[in-house]
């Protein structure tokens, strides 16, 4: 089944404790992206990757890191989480970024709470 | 850079009536406009999209219209049903934004029985 998976789905952690949220897709997509979703703010892009070893900042990259060593995986790293990073996080992938008719497929989401 | 504004933030309609959600964008180079639906507790999913060379597109009960001159596009849902209750997001992308989707803040659509 074609899908985007994320782990963990739920995470409660404390300030400063490094964490990684994994994202994997099995559709051989070139493009992957991380978003955070907060009430009233919609989807805000954190980082994106056009291809292996190619990553770039989105609108809200501060406090986050990513890597793209393999085509299928795009982990999101929070080196020192803070309470303002409490949010719902979505990973997405598509064949190409934002081109007409190219659908972005989203993962199930990771709800992160930083105490 | 591109900015997408979406209105209203909440829309409540009677079952069977029509619903219209509007988005405006700032970048005249934007050329692709998708709409995503997010049901409660679920992930966003594409429901319809439109390219800048098309003025209107329909898919059963949903349609999207685009006015390039005014730089706005709208989602129309006719004969609304309970399963239409969700949050709807519009987005826009252009070559100037490196093809990244710029998202509206979302509209919560409530269908009243």
Short mmCIF file of C-alpha atoms in Angstrom, two decimals, chain A residues 11-62:
data_model
loop_
_atom_site.label_atom_id
_atom_site.label_comp_id
_atom_site.label_asym_id
_atom_site.label_seq_id
_atom_site.Cartn_x
_atom_site.Cartn_y
_atom_site.Cartn_z
CA UNK A 11 5.03 12.09 22.16
CA UNK A 12 5.22 13.92 25.46
CA UNK A 13 8.69 15.10 26.37
CA UNK A 14 10.48 17.69 28.46
CA UNK A 15 12.32 20.83 27.51
CA UNK A 16 15.81 20.21 26.17
CA UNK A 17 15.55 16.47 25.58
CA UNK A 18 16.58 15.75 21.99
CA UNK A 19 14.05 13.88 19.91
CA UNK A 20 13.60 12.61 16.37
CA UNK A 21 10.36 12.12 14.48
CA UNK A 22 10.77 9.70 11.61
CA UNK A 23 9.04 9.93 8.24
CA UNK A 24 9.14 7.31 5.54
CA UNK A 25 7.41 6.98 2.15
CA UNK A 26 7.24 3.98 -0.15
CA UNK A 27 6.15 5.79 -3.34
CA UNK A 28 9.65 6.67 -4.63
CA UNK A 29 8.83 10.36 -4.31
CA UNK A 30 11.54 12.93 -4.95
CA UNK A 31 10.02 15.60 -2.74
CA UNK A 32 9.38 15.50 1.00
CA UNK A 33 8.35 18.20 3.44
CA UNK A 34 7.65 18.80 7.11
CA UNK A 35 4.80 21.00 8.35
CA UNK A 36 3.52 22.02 11.72
CA UNK A 37 -0.15 22.68 12.29
CA UNK A 38 -1.33 25.04 14.98
CA UNK A 39 -4.91 26.28 15.56
CA UNK A 40 -5.72 29.29 13.40
CA UNK A 41 -2.35 29.20 11.63
CA UNK A 42 -2.92 26.45 9.11
CA UNK A 43 0.02 24.43 7.81
CA UNK A 44 3.41 26.06 8.11
CA UNK A 45 6.37 24.55 6.35
CA UNK A 46 9.43 23.76 8.46
CA UNK A 47 11.86 22.20 5.99
CA UNK A 48 11.63 20.53 2.63
CA UNK A 49 13.78 18.33 0.45
CA UNK A 50 13.76 18.27 -3.33
CA UNK A 51 15.91 15.14 -3.48
CA UNK A 52 18.48 13.09 -1.59
CA UNK A 53 21.03 15.34 0.18
CA UNK A 54 19.07 18.45 -0.89
CA UNK A 55 17.22 20.24 1.90
CA UNK A 56 16.03 23.79 2.36
CA UNK A 57 14.35 25.93 4.98
CA UNK A 58 10.65 26.58 4.94
CA UNK A 59 8.82 29.35 6.77
CA UNK A 60 9.51 28.25 10.36
CA UNK A 61 12.84 26.34 10.49
CA UNK A 62 14.17 27.69 13.80
#
